[in-house]
Short mmCIF file of C-alpha atoms and ligand atoms in Angstrom, two decimals:
data_model
loop_
_atom_site.label_atom_id
_atom_site.label_comp_id
_atom_site.label_asym_id
_atom_site.label_seq_id
_atom_site.Cartn_x
_atom_site.Cartn_y
_atom_site.Cartn_z
CA MET W 1038 82.37 58.14 115.07
CA VAL W 1039 83.13 55.39 112.61
CA THR W 1040 84.77 56.14 109.33
CA GLU W 1041 85.53 53.73 106.54
CA ALA W 1042 87.68 54.28 103.54
CA HIS W 1043 85.72 53.72 100.32
CA SER W 1044 86.86 53.41 96.80
CA ARG W 1045 85.10 51.88 93.86
CA PRO W 1046 86.63 48.46 93.22
CA SER W 1047 87.90 48.43 89.68
CA SER W 1048 86.60 44.91 89.05
CA HIS W 1049 83.07 46.28 89.58
CA SER W 1050 83.41 49.29 87.34
CA ALA W 1051 83.51 46.91 84.39
CA GLY W 1052 79.87 45.95 85.09
CA SER W 1053 77.71 47.46 82.34
CA GLY W 1054 74.82 47.88 84.77
CA PHE W 1055 76.51 50.43 87.02
CA VAL W 1056 74.43 53.62 87.42
CA GLY W 1057 75.53 55.36 90.62
CA VAL W 1058 76.56 55.44 94.26
CA VAL W 1059 74.42 55.65 97.40
CA TYR W 1060 75.01 58.86 99.37
CA GLY W 1061 73.71 61.01 102.23
CA ASP W 1062 71.36 59.81 104.98
CA VAL W 1063 70.49 56.24 104.03
CA GLY W 1064 67.37 54.36 105.09
CA SER W 1065 66.23 50.75 104.84
CA THR W 1066 63.14 51.47 102.71
CA ALA W 1067 64.34 54.49 100.74
CA LEU W 1068 67.66 55.94 99.65
CA LYS W 1069 69.31 58.36 97.26
CA PHE W 1070 72.15 57.81 94.87
CA SER W 1071 74.32 60.05 92.77
CA VAL W 1072 73.58 59.32 89.13
CA ILE W 1073 76.70 58.52 87.13
CA HIS W 1074 75.15 56.67 84.18
CA PRO W 1075 71.67 57.56 82.90
CA VAL W 1076 68.71 56.10 84.74
CA GLU W 1077 64.98 56.81 84.37
CA ARG W 1078 62.05 57.22 86.68
CA ASN W 1079 60.20 53.93 87.40
CA GLU W 1080 63.18 51.84 86.39
CA PHE W 1081 64.19 48.99 88.70
CA VAL W 1082 67.70 49.04 90.18
CA GLN W 1083 69.60 46.67 92.46
CA ILE W 1084 71.60 47.66 95.53
CA PRO W 1085 73.79 45.37 97.66
CA HIS W 1086 72.87 45.11 101.33
CA ASP W 1087 75.35 43.59 103.77
CA MET W 1088 72.81 41.22 105.32
CA CYS W 1089 70.26 40.68 102.58
CA GLY W 1090 72.32 40.42 99.41
CA LEU W 1091 71.07 42.20 96.28
CA VAL W 1092 67.89 44.16 96.92
CA VAL W 1093 65.57 45.58 94.24
CA GLY W 1094 64.36 49.19 94.32
CA ARG W 1095 62.28 51.41 92.03
CA VAL W 1096 63.58 54.82 90.94
CA GLU W 1097 60.92 57.27 92.11
CA GLU W 1098 62.51 60.50 90.92
CA VAL W 1099 65.62 61.73 89.14
CA GLU W 1100 66.82 65.26 89.92
CA ARG W 1101 69.36 67.61 88.40
CA HIS W 1102 71.04 69.83 91.01
CA THR W 1103 72.72 72.93 89.62
CA ASP W 1104 74.60 75.95 90.94
CA LEU W 1105 72.74 78.28 88.60
CA SER W 1106 71.44 80.99 90.91
CA LEU W 1107 68.69 83.49 90.10
CA ASP W 1108 71.36 86.17 89.54
CA LYS W 1109 73.39 83.99 87.21
CA ALA W 1110 70.26 82.94 85.32
CA GLN W 1111 69.55 86.61 84.67
CA LEU W 1112 73.06 87.13 83.34
CA LEU W 1113 72.56 84.13 81.10
CA GLY W 1114 69.29 85.66 79.90
CA ALA W 1115 71.13 88.87 79.05
CA GLY W 1116 73.41 86.90 76.77
CA GLU W 1117 76.46 86.55 79.01
CA ALA W 1118 78.42 83.33 79.22
CA VAL W 1119 77.88 81.58 82.55
CA ASP W 1120 79.33 78.28 83.71
CA ILE W 1121 76.79 75.86 85.12
CA GLU W 1122 77.89 73.03 87.32
CA GLU W 1123 75.41 70.22 87.68
CA LYS W 1124 75.01 66.88 89.45
CA MET W 1125 72.25 64.30 89.14
CA SER W 1126 70.68 62.39 91.97
CA ALA W 1127 67.95 59.78 92.10
CA SER W 1128 65.66 58.65 94.89
CA VAL W 1129 64.74 55.00 95.23
CA ALA W 1130 61.87 53.24 96.99
CA ILE W 1131 62.99 49.80 98.10
CA VAL W 1132 60.86 46.93 96.78
CA GLY W 1133 62.72 44.13 98.58
CA PHE W 1134 64.43 40.77 98.17
CA ARG W 1135 63.44 37.09 98.41
CA ASP W 1136 64.49 35.38 101.64
CA ASP W 1137 65.53 31.72 101.87
CA ARG W 1138 61.85 30.71 102.04
CA ASP W 1139 61.21 32.74 98.89
CA LEU W 1140 59.16 35.34 100.77
CA LEU W 1141 59.32 38.99 99.77
CA GLN W 1142 61.15 40.91 102.49
CA VAL W 1143 62.41 44.46 102.97
CA PRO W 1144 65.74 44.99 104.81
CA ARG W 1145 65.42 46.01 108.45
CA THR W 1146 68.74 47.87 108.58
CA PRO W 1147 69.93 50.71 106.35
CA PHE W 1148 71.95 50.29 103.19
CA LYS W 1149 75.51 51.62 103.23
CA ALA W 1150 76.56 54.96 101.83
CA GLY W 1151 78.97 54.28 99.00
CA ALA W 1152 77.09 51.15 97.88
CA GLN W 1153 76.97 50.70 94.12
CA VAL W 1154 73.62 50.92 92.39
CA GLU W 1155 73.11 48.98 89.16
CA HIS W 1156 70.32 48.43 86.63
CA ALA W 1157 68.45 45.47 88.05
CA ASP W 1158 69.07 42.10 86.48
CA GLU W 1159 65.95 40.79 84.68
CA GLU W 1160 65.95 37.46 86.46
CA LEU W 1161 66.24 39.23 89.81
CA ILE W 1162 63.33 41.55 88.95
CA LYS W 1163 61.18 38.59 87.97
CA ARG W 1164 62.04 36.71 91.14
CA VAL W 1165 61.48 39.65 93.48
CA LEU W 1166 58.27 40.87 91.78
CA GLY W 1167 57.04 37.29 91.48
CA LEU W 1168 56.59 37.41 87.68
CA ARG W 1169 56.23 34.05 85.98
CA ASP W 1170 56.02 33.24 82.29
CA ASP W 1171 52.82 31.30 82.79
CA ARG W 1172 51.51 31.15 79.25
CA HIS W 1173 49.10 28.37 80.15
CA HIS W 1174 47.08 30.27 82.78
CA GLY W 1175 48.27 33.77 81.96
CA ALA W 1176 46.95 36.61 79.82
CA TYR W 1177 49.86 38.48 78.24
CA ILE W 1178 48.99 42.13 78.86
CA GLY W 1179 52.29 43.83 78.04
CA LEU W 1180 55.82 44.60 79.20
CA LEU W 1181 56.95 45.77 82.63
CA ALA W 1182 57.49 49.51 82.01
CA GLY W 1183 61.16 50.31 81.41
CA HIS W 1184 62.08 46.64 81.01
CA GLY W 1185 61.57 43.99 78.37
CA ILE W 1186 59.84 41.59 80.76
CA LYS W 1187 56.50 40.11 79.65
CA VAL W 1188 53.78 40.31 82.27
CA TYR W 1189 51.06 37.64 82.44
CA LEU W 1190 47.87 38.09 84.45
CA ASP W 1191 46.31 35.04 86.07
CA ILE W 1192 43.11 34.36 84.10
CA ASN W 1193 41.54 32.20 86.82
CA ALA W 1194 42.05 34.97 89.37
CA MET W 1195 40.50 37.50 86.97
CA VAL W 1196 37.36 35.44 86.28
CA GLN W 1197 36.94 34.41 89.91
CA LYS W 1198 37.50 37.84 91.41
CA HIS W 1199 36.42 40.32 88.72
CA VAL W 1200 38.35 43.08 86.92
CA SER W 1201 37.93 46.83 86.52
CA VAL W 1202 39.46 48.94 83.74
CA LEU W 1203 39.52 52.60 84.75
CA ALA W 1204 40.68 55.67 82.83
CA LYS W 1205 39.49 58.99 81.52
CA THR W 1206 38.01 59.16 78.02
CA GLY W 1207 40.70 58.45 75.45
CA GLY W 1208 42.90 56.88 78.12
CA GLY W 1209 43.02 53.54 76.33
CA LYS W 1210 40.32 51.55 78.16
CA SER W 1211 38.72 49.96 75.12
CA TYR W 1212 42.14 49.25 73.63
CA VAL W 1213 43.40 47.33 76.66
CA THR W 1214 40.01 45.63 77.08
CA GLY W 1215 40.43 44.42 73.51
CA VAL W 1216 43.86 43.07 74.48
CA MET W 1217 42.31 41.19 77.40
CA ILE W 1218 39.52 39.73 75.24
CA GLU W 1219 42.12 38.57 72.69
CA GLU W 1220 43.92 36.76 75.49
CA LEU W 1221 40.68 35.23 76.79
CA MET W 1222 39.88 33.98 73.29
CA LYS W 1223 43.38 32.55 72.94
CA HIS W 1224 42.82 30.61 76.17
CA HIS W 1225 39.33 29.44 75.07
CA VAL W 1226 37.57 31.32 77.85
CA THR W 1227 33.88 31.90 77.16
CA CYS W 1228 33.13 35.59 76.98
CA VAL W 1229 30.13 37.91 76.56
CA VAL W 1230 30.81 41.55 75.73
CA LEU W 1231 28.21 44.29 76.30
CA ASP W 1232 29.25 46.78 73.65
CA PRO W 1233 27.24 50.05 73.67
CA HIS W 1234 29.32 51.72 70.93
CA GLY W 1235 29.89 48.82 68.57
CA GLU W 1236 33.65 48.87 69.11
CA TYR W 1237 34.35 45.19 69.59
CA ALA W 1238 33.16 43.49 66.41
CA SER W 1239 36.55 44.52 64.97
CA LEU W 1240 38.11 41.76 67.11
CA THR W 1241 37.27 39.57 64.12
CA GLU W 1242 39.66 41.61 61.93
CA LYS W 1243 43.42 41.29 61.77
CA GLY W 1244 45.22 44.45 62.90
CA LYS W 1245 48.19 46.15 61.25
CA VAL W 1246 51.80 45.50 62.16
CA GLY W 1247 52.58 48.67 64.05
CA HIS W 1248 55.26 50.26 66.19
CA GLY W 1249 56.70 47.85 68.70
CA SER W 1250 55.02 44.72 67.34
CA GLU W 1251 58.44 43.13 67.41
CA ARG W 1252 59.52 44.44 70.81
CA PHE W 1253 56.30 43.09 72.32
CA GLY W 1254 56.35 39.89 70.29
CA VAL W 1255 52.87 40.37 68.86
CA ASP W 1256 51.70 38.96 65.51
CA PRO W 1257 48.52 40.51 64.11
CA ARG W 1258 45.62 38.09 63.67
CA GLY W 1259 41.82 38.09 63.63
CA TYR W 1260 39.45 35.93 65.67
CA ARG W 1261 36.54 35.57 63.25
CA ASP W 1262 36.21 31.85 63.91
CA VAL W 1263 35.44 32.24 67.63
CA ILE W 1264 33.30 35.39 67.61
CA GLN W 1265 29.57 35.85 67.11
CA VAL W 1266 27.88 39.23 67.10
CA PHE W 1267 24.26 39.83 68.14
CA SER W 1268 22.36 43.08 68.09
CA PRO W 1269 18.82 44.19 68.97
CA ASP W 1270 18.93 46.43 65.92
CA ILE W 1271 20.18 44.66 62.80
CA LYS W 1272 19.12 47.58 60.60
CA ILE W 1273 21.92 49.65 62.13
CA ASN W 1274 24.20 46.66 62.63
CA PRO W 1275 23.60 44.46 59.57
CA HIS W 1276 26.67 42.31 60.30
CA ALA W 1277 24.99 41.03 63.50
CA ARG W 1278 22.45 38.33 64.21
CA PRO W 1279 19.19 39.55 65.75
CA LEU W 1280 18.87 39.57 69.54
CA LYS W 1281 15.22 39.16 70.52
CA PHE W 1282 13.32 38.34 73.67
CA THR W 1283 10.31 36.07 73.97
CA LEU W 1284 7.47 38.24 75.16
CA SER W 1285 5.51 35.31 76.60
CA ASN W 1286 8.45 34.60 78.96
CA LEU W 1287 8.06 37.99 80.63
CA ASP W 1288 5.63 38.60 83.47
CA ALA W 1289 3.86 41.90 84.14
CA ARG W 1290 6.61 43.16 86.42
CA ASP W 1291 9.31 42.41 83.82
CA ILE W 1292 7.41 44.30 81.17
CA LEU W 1293 6.83 47.26 83.46
CA SER W 1294 10.51 47.31 84.35
CA LEU W 1295 11.09 47.57 80.62
CA THR W 1296 8.85 50.63 80.36
CA GLY W 1297 10.48 52.26 83.35
CA GLY W 1298 6.99 53.63 84.20
CA GLY W 1299 7.40 54.92 87.74
CA GLY W 1300 4.45 56.76 89.31
CA LYS W 1301 1.37 54.70 88.46
CA LEU W 1302 3.25 51.45 88.73
CA ARG W 1303 0.85 49.66 91.05
CA GLN W 1304 -2.30 50.29 89.00
CA HIS W 1305 -0.43 49.49 85.83
CA LEU W 1306 0.82 46.28 87.32
CA SER W 1307 -2.64 44.94 88.08
CA ALA W 1308 -4.03 46.07 84.72
CA LEU W 1309 -1.16 44.41 82.91
CA ARG W 1310 -1.43 41.22 84.98
CA LYS W 1311 -5.09 40.93 84.12
CA THR W 1312 -4.32 41.46 80.44
CA LEU W 1313 -1.58 38.83 80.38
CA ASP W 1314 -3.79 36.32 82.21
CA PHE W 1315 -6.48 36.89 79.66
CA LEU W 1316 -4.09 36.48 76.71
CA ARG W 1317 -2.49 33.36 78.16
CA GLN W 1318 -5.88 31.67 78.39
CA THR W 1319 -6.32 31.98 74.67
CA SER W 1320 -2.83 31.51 73.25
CA ARG W 1321 0.74 30.65 74.14
CA ASP W 1322 2.12 33.39 71.92
CA TYR W 1323 1.09 36.99 71.80
CA SER W 1324 2.67 40.21 70.62
CA MET W 1325 2.97 43.62 72.21
CA MET W 1326 0.23 44.79 69.87
CA ASP W 1327 -2.07 42.07 71.26
CA ILE W 1328 -1.46 43.37 74.79
CA ILE W 1329 -2.15 46.93 73.70
CA ARG W 1330 -5.36 45.90 71.93
CA VAL W 1331 -6.74 44.18 75.05
CA LEU W 1332 -5.83 47.14 77.26
CA GLU W 1333 -7.47 49.61 74.87
CA LYS W 1334 -10.66 47.54 74.81
CA ASP W 1335 -10.92 48.05 78.57
CA GLU W 1336 -11.20 51.80 78.03
CA ASP W 1337 -9.81 52.43 81.49
CA PRO W 1338 -8.48 56.03 81.43
CA GLN W 1339 -5.74 54.96 83.89
CA SER W 1340 -4.29 52.69 81.23
CA ALA W 1341 -3.67 55.44 78.67
CA SER W 1342 -0.11 56.19 79.79
CA LEU W 1343 0.64 52.47 80.10
CA VAL W 1344 -0.48 52.02 76.51
CA ASP W 1345 1.85 54.86 75.48
CA ASP W 1346 4.79 53.14 77.18
CA LEU W 1347 3.98 49.81 75.58
CA GLU W 1348 3.67 51.41 72.16
CA TYR W 1349 7.18 52.75 72.63
CA LEU W 1350 8.39 49.24 73.45
CA ALA W 1351 6.60 47.80 70.44
CA GLU W 1352 8.44 50.30 68.28
CA VAL W 1353 11.92 49.26 69.40
CA ASP W 1354 11.21 45.81 68.13
CA ILE W 1355 13.08 43.66 70.64
CA PHE W 1356 10.37 41.03 71.04
CA ALA W 1357 9.72 38.04 68.89
CA ARG W 1358 7.55 34.94 69.05
CA GLU W 1359 10.73 33.02 69.61
CA GLY W 1360 13.45 35.02 71.28
CA THR W 1361 17.16 34.31 71.04
CA ARG W 1362 18.04 31.30 73.15
CA ILE W 1363 20.74 31.89 75.72
CA ASP W 1364 22.46 28.59 74.93
CA GLU W 1365 22.65 29.79 71.33
CA LEU W 1366 24.02 33.12 72.49
CA VAL W 1367 26.68 31.74 74.84
CA ARG W 1368 28.90 29.06 73.38
CA LYS W 1369 31.71 27.34 75.25
CA GLY W 1370 35.11 28.82 74.44
CA GLN W 1371 33.58 31.48 72.18
CA THR W 1372 33.12 35.22 72.48
CA THR W 1373 29.70 36.78 71.98
CA ILE W 1374 29.48 40.49 71.33
CA ILE W 1375 26.19 42.23 72.10
CA ASP W 1376 26.34 45.23 69.82
CA LEU W 1377 24.03 47.85 71.35
CA LYS W 1378 24.93 50.65 68.98
CA GLY W 1379 21.84 52.65 68.04
CA THR W 1380 19.69 51.17 70.81
CA PRO W 1381 18.24 53.88 73.11
CA PRO W 1382 19.89 53.96 76.58
CA ASP W 1383 16.74 52.94 78.49
CA ILE W 1384 16.25 49.94 76.21
CA GLN W 1385 19.94 49.06 76.57
CA GLU W 1386 19.46 48.89 80.34
CA LEU W 1387 16.50 46.56 79.95
CA ILE W 1388 18.27 44.29 77.52
CA VAL W 1389 21.35 44.17 79.73
CA ASN W 1390 19.17 43.42 82.74
CA ARG W 1391 17.32 40.55 81.02
CA LEU W 1392 20.51 39.13 79.58
CA CYS W 1393 22.61 39.34 82.74
CA THR W 1394 19.83 37.91 84.88
CA ALA W 1395 19.56 34.97 82.49
CA LEU W 1396 23.36 34.48 82.42
CA PHE W 1397 23.52 34.45 86.21
CA GLU W 1398 20.60 32.05 86.63
CA LEU W 1399 21.84 29.66 83.94
CA ARG W 1400 25.40 29.77 85.23
CA LYS W 1401 24.13 28.89 88.72
CA VAL W 1402 22.71 25.64 87.43
CA ASN W 1403 25.69 25.03 85.14
CA LYS W 1404 23.61 25.30 81.94
CA ILE W 1405 26.25 27.60 80.46
CA PRO W 1406 30.05 27.37 80.88
CA PRO W 1407 32.11 29.48 83.34
CA MET W 1408 32.63 32.80 81.63
CA MET W 1409 33.71 36.42 81.67
CA LEU W 1410 31.15 39.18 81.19
CA VAL W 1411 32.70 42.38 79.81
CA VAL W 1412 30.70 45.55 80.55
CA GLU W 1413 31.67 48.74 78.71
CA GLU W 1414 30.35 52.05 80.07
CA ALA W 1415 29.56 50.31 83.35
CA HIS W 1416 28.55 53.58 85.05
CA ASN W 1417 25.42 53.46 82.88
CA PHE W 1418 24.46 49.91 83.84
CA CYS W 1419 25.37 49.97 87.55
CA PRO W 1420 25.49 53.62 88.65
CA GLN W 1421 26.44 54.74 92.15
CA VAL W 1422 23.57 57.23 92.26
CA GLY W 1423 20.05 56.29 91.17
CA GLN W 1424 18.61 52.99 90.12
CA VAL W 1425 18.43 51.62 86.59
CA ALA W 1426 16.92 48.35 85.40
CA SER W 1427 20.25 46.50 85.60
CA SER W 1428 21.50 47.91 88.94
CA LYS W 1429 20.43 44.95 91.01
CA VAL W 1430 21.70 42.16 88.81
CA PHE W 1431 25.19 43.67 88.70
CA ARG W 1432 25.35 43.82 92.49
CA THR W 1433 24.33 40.19 92.60
CA ILE W 1434 26.88 39.10 90.00
CA ALA W 1435 29.64 41.16 91.66
CA SER W 1436 29.04 39.63 95.06
CA GLU W 1437 27.97 36.10 94.10
CA GLY W 1438 29.28 35.53 90.57
CA ARG W 1439 32.64 34.29 91.81
CA LYS W 1440 31.01 31.30 93.49
CA PHE W 1441 29.69 30.17 90.14
CA GLY W 1442 32.53 31.10 87.82
CA LEU W 1443 30.85 34.17 86.37
CA GLY W 1444 33.40 36.96 86.27
CA VAL W 1445 32.80 40.58 85.29
CA LEU W 1446 35.21 42.99 83.67
CA ILE W 1447 33.90 46.50 84.32
CA VAL W 1448 35.04 49.33 82.02
CA THR W 1449 34.34 52.95 82.93
CA GLN W 1450 35.64 56.50 82.57
CA ARG W 1451 33.95 57.53 85.82
CA ALA W 1452 35.15 55.35 88.68
CA ALA W 1453 33.30 57.62 91.12
CA LYS W 1454 30.01 57.05 89.30
CA VAL W 1455 30.03 53.25 89.38
CA ASP W 1456 28.22 51.46 92.19
CA LYS W 1457 30.82 51.06 94.98
CA ASN W 1458 29.33 47.66 95.78
CA VAL W 1459 30.37 46.51 92.33
CA LEU W 1460 33.69 48.34 92.02
CA SER W 1461 34.94 47.20 95.42
CA GLN W 1462 34.44 43.56 94.40
CA CYS W 1463 36.91 43.91 91.53
CA ASN W 1464 40.19 42.45 92.71
CA THR W 1465 42.13 43.11 89.55
CA GLN W 1466 42.46 46.72 88.52
CA ILE W 1467 43.82 48.00 85.25
CA ILE W 1468 44.24 51.74 85.74
CA LEU W 1469 45.21 54.07 82.92
CA LYS W 1470 45.44 57.85 82.94
CA VAL W 1471 42.91 59.43 85.33
CA THR W 1472 42.82 63.13 86.22
CA ASN W 1473 39.40 63.78 87.76
CA PRO W 1474 39.97 64.20 91.54
CA ASN W 1475 36.76 62.36 92.49
CA ASP W 1476 37.68 59.41 90.32
CA LEU W 1477 41.21 59.38 91.75
CA LYS W 1478 39.71 59.29 95.22
CA ALA W 1479 37.39 56.43 94.28
CA ILE W 1480 40.33 54.52 92.83
CA SER W 1481 42.75 55.00 95.70
CA SER W 1482 40.07 53.98 98.20
CA SER W 1483 39.34 50.76 96.31
CA VAL W 1484 42.90 49.72 95.39
CA GLU W 1485 45.14 47.98 97.90
CA GLY W 1486 48.85 48.61 98.00
CA LEU W 1487 48.84 51.76 95.89
CA THR W 1488 51.68 53.99 97.08
CA PRO W 1489 51.16 57.78 97.25
CA GLY W 1490 53.80 58.01 94.50
CA MET W 1491 51.67 55.83 92.24
CA GLU W 1492 48.61 57.93 92.92
CA ASP W 1493 50.46 60.92 91.46
CA GLU W 1494 51.72 58.73 88.68
CA ILE W 1495 48.16 57.84 87.56
CA GLN W 1496 47.58 61.47 86.55
CA ARG W 1497 50.71 61.48 84.42
CA LEU W 1498 50.50 58.08 82.78
CA PRO W 1499 51.18 58.26 79.06
CA ILE W 1500 48.59 56.63 76.76
CA GLY W 1501 49.29 52.92 76.60
CA VAL W 1502 50.77 52.57 80.09
CA ALA W 1503 48.70 51.03 82.88
CA ILE W 1504 49.10 50.46 86.57
CA VAL W 1505 47.88 46.94 87.23
CA THR W 1506 47.11 45.32 90.58
CA GLY W 1507 45.77 41.91 91.54
CA ALA W 1508 45.47 39.01 89.06
CA GLY W 1509 48.27 37.14 90.75
CA LEU W 1510 50.63 40.15 90.80
CA GLN W 1511 52.24 40.63 94.17
CA MET W 1512 52.25 44.42 94.01
CA PRO W 1513 50.92 47.17 91.74
CA MET W 1514 53.02 47.34 88.58
CA MET W 1515 53.41 49.75 85.71
CA ILE W 1516 52.88 47.98 82.42
CA GLU W 1517 53.26 49.07 78.80
CA VAL W 1518 50.15 47.58 77.24
CA ARG W 1519 51.01 45.35 74.29
CA PRO W 1520 49.80 46.28 70.79
CA ARG W 1521 46.54 44.74 69.64
CA GLU W 1522 46.53 41.68 67.40
CA THR W 1523 43.19 42.80 66.00
CA ARG W 1524 41.96 46.13 64.70
CA HIS W 1525 40.96 48.54 67.47
CA GLY W 1526 37.38 49.52 66.71
CA GLY W 1527 37.28 52.57 68.97
CA GLU W 1528 39.46 54.92 66.94
CA SER W 1529 38.48 58.52 67.52
CA VAL W 1530 36.87 60.26 64.57
CA LYS W 1531 38.93 63.07 63.10
CA VAL W 1532 37.11 66.25 62.14
CA ILE W 1533 40.12 67.49 60.21
CA GLU W 1534 42.21 64.94 58.33
CA ASP W 1535 46.03 65.06 58.68
N1 LIG R 808 48.23 50.58 74.33
C1 LIG R 808 48.04 51.39 73.30
N2 LIG R 808 48.88 51.39 72.27
C2 LIG R 808 48.69 52.19 71.20
N3 LIG R 808 47.67 53.05 71.08
C3 LIG R 808 46.78 53.12 72.08
C4 LIG R 808 46.92 52.30 73.24
N4 LIG R 808 45.90 52.58 74.07
C5 LIG R 808 45.17 53.53 73.45
N5 LIG R 808 45.69 53.86 72.25
C6 LIG R 808 45.17 54.87 71.33
O1 LIG R 808 44.41 55.82 72.07
C7 LIG R 808 43.12 56.00 71.52
C8 LIG R 808 42.06 55.99 72.62
O2 LIG R 808 41.99 54.71 73.19
P1 LIG R 808 40.60 54.06 73.60
O3 LIG R 808 40.92 52.70 74.15
O4 LIG R 808 39.65 54.07 72.46
O5 LIG R 808 40.16 55.05 74.75
P2 LIG R 808 38.96 54.97 75.79
O6 LIG R 808 38.21 53.69 75.53
O7 LIG R 808 39.60 54.99 77.14
O8 LIG R 808 38.14 56.19 75.57
C9 LIG R 808 42.89 54.85 70.55
O9 LIG R 808 42.34 55.32 69.36
C10 LIG R 808 44.23 54.23 70.32
O10 LIG R 808 44.68 54.54 69.03
MG1 LIG R 809 36.24 53.40 74.94
#
């Protein structure tokens, strides 16, 4: 048996960072320490190792051990005075250190009992976690939780390898997505936002100076000069420019995909083809009403339900002689918001399908700049179960977009309900509070390097704190999302005012 005399060197006790002393059975990847000065869960600490120097660890849990027994607790409940003796301990998961080649390593031998644990030095945290203040390529998303260190996500990595933002309703998805779009605008990245609830036009408006603006170093501002808003329905969204499609650019199959008419598809297809051929012989432009008129003249009873479907389409008013040109819609370095508020879900799918197909095709031939496509409520546009008009194009963009510099940022409250083929292609994940077990399962199976501890943590995340992986980060990290510069447009509506 080896024994060593230990005492705390007095020179060290002066260090303001001292929090406790390693005790008990000590490992090389995990350890416990007695807490002498306050320390919090998820905080980073540093521990000396005899061969590796200072090593960084993350506090996984802090516990209070007491001698208050059940019997004594009952006495206390009955009003008697009882002495309680208590001690605090903390458990640490070792993150590692940088070796002489600057590689992240974890010690291969245990730490020593009696070793002094300190709050980790900021520079050491940055070095070990690989955090760089890269303002040029980086999107400032917030502060490393528990520390004042700014975290930047690599914008190139995000556009090239796609992003998902996952959380339950009210978890802060739209808020953090707004933060990311602000950063993209600041870096002159071209952006198209599919906005089913009309939450993003407020990116034009300057936000209020709120709590923590100073701590995060955020100055409110608006982005009116780089944003354009389009909408298929400018009656509901009068601030937007009209988004229209050119009917004469659509073939029979496109139009049928717009009607979603399932059963009689084949007959409808040939009837519609014949009609379009006929119309094209006489004019370059025609309206939906022209198509309906020709079909009705035929008096084919089979066409009755097709005519019904087309009448519905004519009503939603998304066609024009001259539709919106994509090069007008997408402008280099600018953000285009497609405000779909008030548009029926089936029509939204069709619009999104037409738009995304055009973006992909034009990006392939470099007719539009490299860009990020932001998709809110992605479970509606690329669902795991069932097929909607836009299902296919999202699979294509997810798997092939990276080759052409067309990135997607998928936002959803139901990770389990988004097409796995799309979700699994997202290399950067921004995860906020999630409690649904199926969604948790979908997340943990698609995220690399998530520790079991972090999986539990996702259920307990406070609003405004995210676990972020990918985007140039070397490991999943907990981040306090920075306040918005602009007004958040997704505020929940109060039924009863304060
Ligand atoms: N990082 C944050 N800082 C401050 N408030 C936030 C933050 N994230 C979310 N919130 C608040 O929480 C509410 C819900 O957020 P939101 O992004 O609209 O949720 P979701 O889109 O996930 O349903 C917002 O109204 C906002 O006020
Ligand atoms: Mg939202």
